[in-house]
Amino acid sequence: MKLNSKYMGLELKNPIVASASPLSRNLDNIKSLEDAGAAAVVLFSLFEEQLIHENAAMDHLLSSGANSFAESLSYFPDVEDYEVGPENYLNLIRQAREATDIPIIASLNGASNKGWIEFSKKMEQAGASAIELNTYRIPVDLNIPGNEVEKNYINVIKAVKSSVSIPVAVKLSPFFSSMGHVSKQIDAAGADALVLFNRFYQPDVDLEKLEIHPSLELSQANEIRLPLLWIAVLHGNIKASLAASRGVENATEVIKYIMAGADVVMTTSALLKKGISHLSVILKDLQKWMEDKDYESVEQMRGCMSQKNVADPTAFERANYIKVLESYENPYLP
Ligand SMILES: Cc1cc2nc3c(=O)[nH]c(=O)nc-3n(C[C@H](O)[C@H](O)[C@H](O)COP(=O)(O)O)c2cc1C
């Protein structure tokens, strides 16, 4: 049975990739992910703020003399908050490449088109097989129009693409008024893959302390529907590879995403909940399902449920929404 998959030009042994998470913070975990069957590992993100703070701290240090190092750290307190600095990040890429046989994808997380982008070159030199760009940004400024947000994405992508020769994936948020058009523009800007979707930080209110409460909840399998919709719509319509990144708990979600048209399927929450070895369970169950249903390769399944290939393409559109609402029967009423 052929599980091999191609993702932005990288030849992978299967379609399951470990997405960016704290699991990749140390080499042993990266090796365990490979042992469990991960076809590639995306490292946790290095943030624009880290790079900018580090440069600023260094400038401050150089301009004030070596004795003021402690002072410069307190001047930029955030520098101390990050466990892994840029140099250690590059070392981790080198070590991971040395210790594993799978592609190691570095992750850069930033929103502005500033000097941090050049760090992608260093990631490439350290041995990263590709770069995943996470342009996480919440446009809370009410004066910023949508097209400016989109233009910013495109500028950042073009800047990163022009500084490296390895493939560049872009992890996107679903919050665009025309997701398909934005995807096409990003594709045209040279992105080698789209990763759908980023999970946004959504603050909650703590009713006891009357404070905004930052919280990060792990995903559930029912969250696959939004990425599934867009993967199904984009499959066959753009050059860039498609990675599904949300709600993969078991082989079922992997199969659905591949059928919608994903080139690879990524997982984090399930591994944080059940441990790295759960990846091997997902892989085994995928193989078992394919055997039972007489599929010979992942390629054979890929895209069979995309919008282009389903019998009723309107199933993804407004018409179906109306049908669904009309057919709803409330299971809670007698
Ligand atoms: C604890 C935690 C840390 C994460 N760190 C990063 C990160 O550094 N960079 C990034 O792009 N995504 C990060 N993510 C997002 C995941 O890579 C993934 O896209 C998201 O969790 C959805 O996938 P899932 O449903 O399989 O968890 C993180 C997610 C979690 C839960």
XYZ file of C-alpha atoms and ligand atoms in Angstrom:
365
model
C 0.000 0.000 0.000
C 1.424 3.338 -1.014
C 1.160 6.002 1.676
C 3.810 8.260 0.153
C 2.769 11.855 -0.427
C 4.321 14.921 -1.942
C 4.173 18.206 -0.044
C 5.525 21.389 -1.672
C 8.077 19.299 -3.519
C 9.149 17.288 -0.451
C 8.790 13.526 -0.842
C 7.115 12.209 2.303
C 6.698 8.587 3.380
C 3.089 9.203 4.400
C 0.671 12.162 4.625
C 0.883 12.776 8.400
C 2.949 15.710 9.647
C 3.434 16.922 13.223
C 2.372 20.587 13.225
C 4.104 23.404 15.108
C 3.797 22.846 18.846
C 5.801 22.704 22.078
C 6.394 19.007 21.317
C 9.190 19.991 18.945
C 11.008 22.026 21.588
C 13.507 19.252 22.208
C 15.397 16.824 20.063
C 14.194 13.687 21.858
C 10.586 14.550 21.080
C 11.426 15.237 17.434
C 13.055 11.798 17.238
C 10.022 10.244 18.955
C 7.741 11.918 16.406
C 9.797 10.344 13.621
C 9.713 6.957 15.384
C 5.928 7.211 15.730
C 5.721 7.684 11.955
C 5.557 11.457 11.394
C 6.505 12.080 7.780
C 7.826 15.554 8.654
C 7.962 17.804 11.705
C 7.126 21.500 11.779
C 9.082 23.114 14.594
C 7.397 25.513 17.046
C 7.503 29.126 15.854
C 10.250 31.630 16.278
C 8.532 34.990 16.711
C 9.225 38.298 15.030
C 9.109 39.887 18.493
C 11.922 37.578 19.652
C 14.146 38.557 16.751
C 13.384 42.239 17.068
C 13.897 42.209 20.844
C 17.120 40.295 20.517
C 18.448 42.794 17.967
C 17.299 45.704 20.115
C 18.863 44.182 23.242
C 22.086 43.642 21.295
C 22.083 47.243 20.019
C 21.492 48.493 23.536
C 24.312 46.296 24.814
C 26.739 47.452 22.135
C 25.924 51.111 22.628
C 26.055 50.963 26.449
C 29.044 48.669 27.036
C 29.280 45.038 28.145
C 28.635 45.794 31.818
C 25.074 46.781 31.134
C 23.981 43.362 29.858
C 21.711 42.703 32.852
C 20.283 46.160 32.456
C 19.605 45.590 28.765
C 17.752 42.382 29.594
C 15.529 44.165 32.071
C 15.027 46.916 29.519
C 13.626 44.251 27.184
C 11.998 41.910 29.703
C 10.250 39.895 27.023
C 13.569 38.518 25.850
C 13.761 36.419 29.003
C 10.235 35.084 28.551
C 11.137 33.003 25.518
C 12.678 29.684 26.351
C 14.392 29.258 23.007
C 16.305 32.128 21.448
C 17.225 32.460 17.771
C 20.656 30.796 18.101
C 19.234 27.824 19.971
C 16.502 27.580 17.353
C 19.111 27.302 14.596
C 21.005 24.695 16.649
C 17.825 22.681 17.040
C 17.320 22.702 13.253
C 20.914 21.465 12.763
C 20.566 18.753 15.402
C 17.163 17.621 14.147
C 18.439 17.333 10.580
C 21.429 15.354 11.787
C 19.399 13.028 14.012
C 16.432 12.277 11.740
C 15.706 11.255 8.149
C 12.526 13.287 7.779
C 12.099 16.874 6.571
C 12.339 19.463 9.342
C 10.197 22.510 8.643
C 11.138 25.679 10.510
C 8.355 28.057 11.528
C 8.638 31.838 11.449
C 5.845 33.787 13.064
C 5.524 37.457 12.299
C 3.223 40.034 10.827
C 5.285 42.986 9.642
C 7.513 43.285 6.622
C 10.659 44.114 8.595
C 14.201 42.803 9.191
C 13.121 39.569 10.922
C 12.316 38.090 7.523
C 16.021 37.697 6.754
C 16.162 35.149 9.539
C 14.545 32.719 7.102
C 17.910 32.620 5.276
C 19.634 31.492 8.484
C 16.996 28.797 8.933
C 17.741 27.560 5.429
C 21.498 27.600 6.091
C 20.959 25.650 9.322
C 19.353 22.880 7.259
C 15.599 23.548 7.367
C 13.887 21.590 4.588
C 11.224 24.288 4.264
C 9.792 27.254 6.117
C 6.272 27.613 7.416
C 5.305 31.225 7.705
C 2.702 32.083 10.287
C 1.476 35.623 9.689
C -0.734 35.681 12.758
C -2.264 39.097 13.043
C -5.495 40.361 14.545
C -6.421 43.565 12.696
C -7.999 45.303 15.702
C -7.344 48.748 14.201
C -10.751 49.695 12.801
C -9.114 51.880 10.177
C -7.323 49.044 8.387
C -9.297 47.880 5.338
C -9.312 44.227 4.325
C -7.254 44.737 1.187
C -4.450 46.246 3.272
C -4.378 43.189 5.516
C -4.192 41.018 2.406
C -1.462 43.182 0.864
C 0.596 42.779 4.010
C 0.386 38.973 3.718
C 1.493 39.130 0.104
C 4.426 41.456 0.890
C 5.674 39.233 3.699
C 5.390 36.118 1.520
C 7.238 37.747 -1.380
C 9.980 38.972 0.962
C 10.504 35.518 2.483
C 10.364 33.814 -0.917
C 13.027 36.137 -2.260
C 15.387 35.426 0.629
C 15.341 31.588 0.515
C 15.402 28.844 -2.087
C 13.676 26.172 0.033
C 9.876 25.850 -0.165
C 7.741 28.264 1.848
C 4.359 27.322 3.300
C 1.922 29.925 4.597
C -0.297 29.180 7.573
C -3.471 31.168 7.101
C -6.338 32.367 9.197
C -9.845 31.693 7.863
C -10.936 35.295 8.481
C -10.904 36.803 5.017
C -14.007 37.993 3.251
C -12.963 36.063 0.140
C -10.853 33.120 1.241
C -10.603 31.693 -2.280
C -9.350 34.928 -3.801
C -6.793 35.485 -1.048
C -5.565 31.914 -1.523
C -5.149 32.545 -5.249
C -3.166 35.730 -4.584
C -0.921 33.950 -2.078
C -0.422 31.161 -4.593
C 0.516 33.713 -7.255
C 2.936 35.399 -4.801
C 4.905 32.140 -4.847
C 3.792 30.293 -1.706
C 4.553 26.596 -2.091
C 1.837 25.485 0.317
C -1.149 26.780 2.255
C -1.696 25.461 5.765
C -5.381 25.686 6.702
C -5.928 26.977 9.335
C -4.184 28.875 12.038
C -6.102 28.766 15.338
C -6.478 32.304 16.577
C -5.934 33.384 20.126
C -9.445 34.229 21.319
C -9.582 35.791 24.750
C -12.264 34.987 27.294
C -13.611 36.973 30.269
C -12.811 35.826 33.795
C -16.050 36.683 35.648
C -14.479 36.421 39.116
C -11.434 38.581 38.508
C -13.104 40.720 35.841
C -10.084 40.335 33.636
C -9.508 39.245 30.085
C -8.374 35.695 30.395
C -5.968 34.321 27.806
C -6.770 30.722 27.115
C -5.685 28.131 24.630
C -8.045 25.227 24.197
C -7.039 22.089 22.403
C -9.087 21.281 19.319
C -11.831 18.684 18.826
C -12.513 16.531 15.771
C -15.646 18.531 14.871
C -13.398 21.510 14.055
C -12.298 19.950 10.779
C -15.301 21.312 8.888
C -14.071 24.797 8.052
C -10.627 23.685 6.779
C -12.329 20.748 5.034
C -14.610 23.116 3.131
C -11.761 25.297 1.879
C -9.467 22.416 1.053
C -12.270 20.874 -1.002
C -12.844 24.180 -2.804
C -9.154 24.949 -3.414
C -8.073 21.450 -4.480
C -7.134 21.488 -8.154
C -7.564 25.259 -8.398
C -4.180 26.458 -7.129
C -0.583 25.285 -7.666
C 0.398 25.370 -3.982
C 0.142 22.201 -1.896
C -2.585 22.051 0.726
C -2.004 21.081 4.355
C -4.935 20.507 6.690
C -4.210 21.629 10.222
C -7.086 21.408 12.645
C -9.027 18.836 14.595
C -7.186 15.676 13.552
C -7.786 13.273 16.405
C -7.908 9.980 14.549
C -7.542 8.375 11.123
C -11.136 9.359 10.267
C -10.211 13.051 10.071
C -7.072 12.237 8.064
C -9.117 10.303 5.510
C -11.735 13.057 5.188
C -9.086 15.730 4.695
C -7.247 13.682 2.060
C -10.484 12.975 0.241
C -11.237 16.711 0.285
C -7.861 17.251 -1.396
C -5.209 17.769 1.303
C -1.653 16.821 0.341
C -0.752 16.392 3.999
C -2.637 16.376 7.260
C -1.146 17.877 10.407
C -1.825 17.206 14.060
C -0.956 18.802 17.400
C -3.836 18.756 19.932
C -4.350 14.991 19.671
C -0.658 14.382 20.375
C -0.670 16.787 23.311
C -3.713 14.969 24.740
C -2.761 11.371 23.996
C 1.012 11.446 23.643
C 3.356 11.291 20.673
C 2.784 7.541 20.223
C -0.821 8.308 19.189
C 0.569 9.294 15.798
C 1.439 5.639 15.147
C -2.145 4.672 16.037
C -3.510 7.190 13.507
C -1.152 5.834 10.869
C -2.015 2.185 11.591
C -5.750 2.935 11.494
C -5.339 4.810 8.199
C -3.648 1.765 6.662
C -6.284 -0.588 8.070
C -9.123 1.547 6.685
C -7.461 1.725 3.267
C -6.994 -2.059 3.250
C -10.616 -2.671 4.226
C -11.851 -0.349 1.475
C -9.405 -1.664 -1.150
C -7.489 1.574 -1.631
C -3.976 0.948 -2.942
C -2.579 4.412 -2.387
C -3.258 7.688 -0.648
C -3.067 9.291 -4.077
C -6.088 7.270 -5.172
C -8.165 8.847 -2.387
C -6.806 12.376 -2.710
C -9.387 14.901 -3.816
C -12.162 12.398 -4.565
C -14.487 14.514 -2.392
C -13.212 17.900 -3.561
C -15.682 20.359 -5.008
C -14.466 19.561 -8.513
C -14.978 15.840 -8.076
C -18.184 15.402 -6.078
C -21.385 14.692 -7.938
C -23.053 17.778 -6.451
C -20.617 20.728 -6.224
C -23.344 22.925 -4.711
C -22.977 20.773 -1.584
C -20.300 23.312 -0.606
C -22.422 26.351 -1.338
C -25.348 28.429 -0.149
C -27.965 26.191 -1.714
C -26.923 23.400 0.583
C -27.053 25.693 3.595
C -30.721 26.333 2.909
C -31.385 22.593 2.477
C -29.625 21.834 5.755
C -31.639 24.433 7.658
C -34.870 23.190 6.179
C -34.154 19.563 6.942
C -33.175 20.168 10.571
C -35.124 18.115 13.093
C -34.646 18.985 16.718
C -33.586 15.801 18.530
C -34.363 17.418 21.914
C -38.068 17.841 21.231
C -40.443 14.884 21.634
C 0.144 24.490 22.796
C 0.169 24.862 21.326
C 1.256 25.540 20.803
C 1.283 25.899 19.453
N 2.361 26.566 18.957
C 2.362 26.942 17.655
C 3.459 27.638 17.114
O 4.476 27.891 17.772
N 3.380 28.013 15.818
C 2.307 27.744 15.020
O 2.295 28.095 13.843
N 1.267 27.044 15.508
C 1.270 26.643 16.790
N 0.199 25.961 17.284
C -0.929 25.631 16.383
C -0.802 24.195 15.852
O 0.352 24.063 15.041
C -2.019 23.801 15.019
O -2.080 24.565 13.849
C -3.326 23.982 15.771
O -3.221 23.520 17.106
C -4.462 23.227 15.074
O -4.151 21.871 14.948
P -4.746 20.760 15.958
O -6.206 20.858 15.863
O -4.195 19.462 15.458
O -4.245 21.105 17.325
C 0.182 25.576 18.623
C -0.901 24.872 19.162
C -0.923 24.509 20.493
C -2.097 23.742 21.024
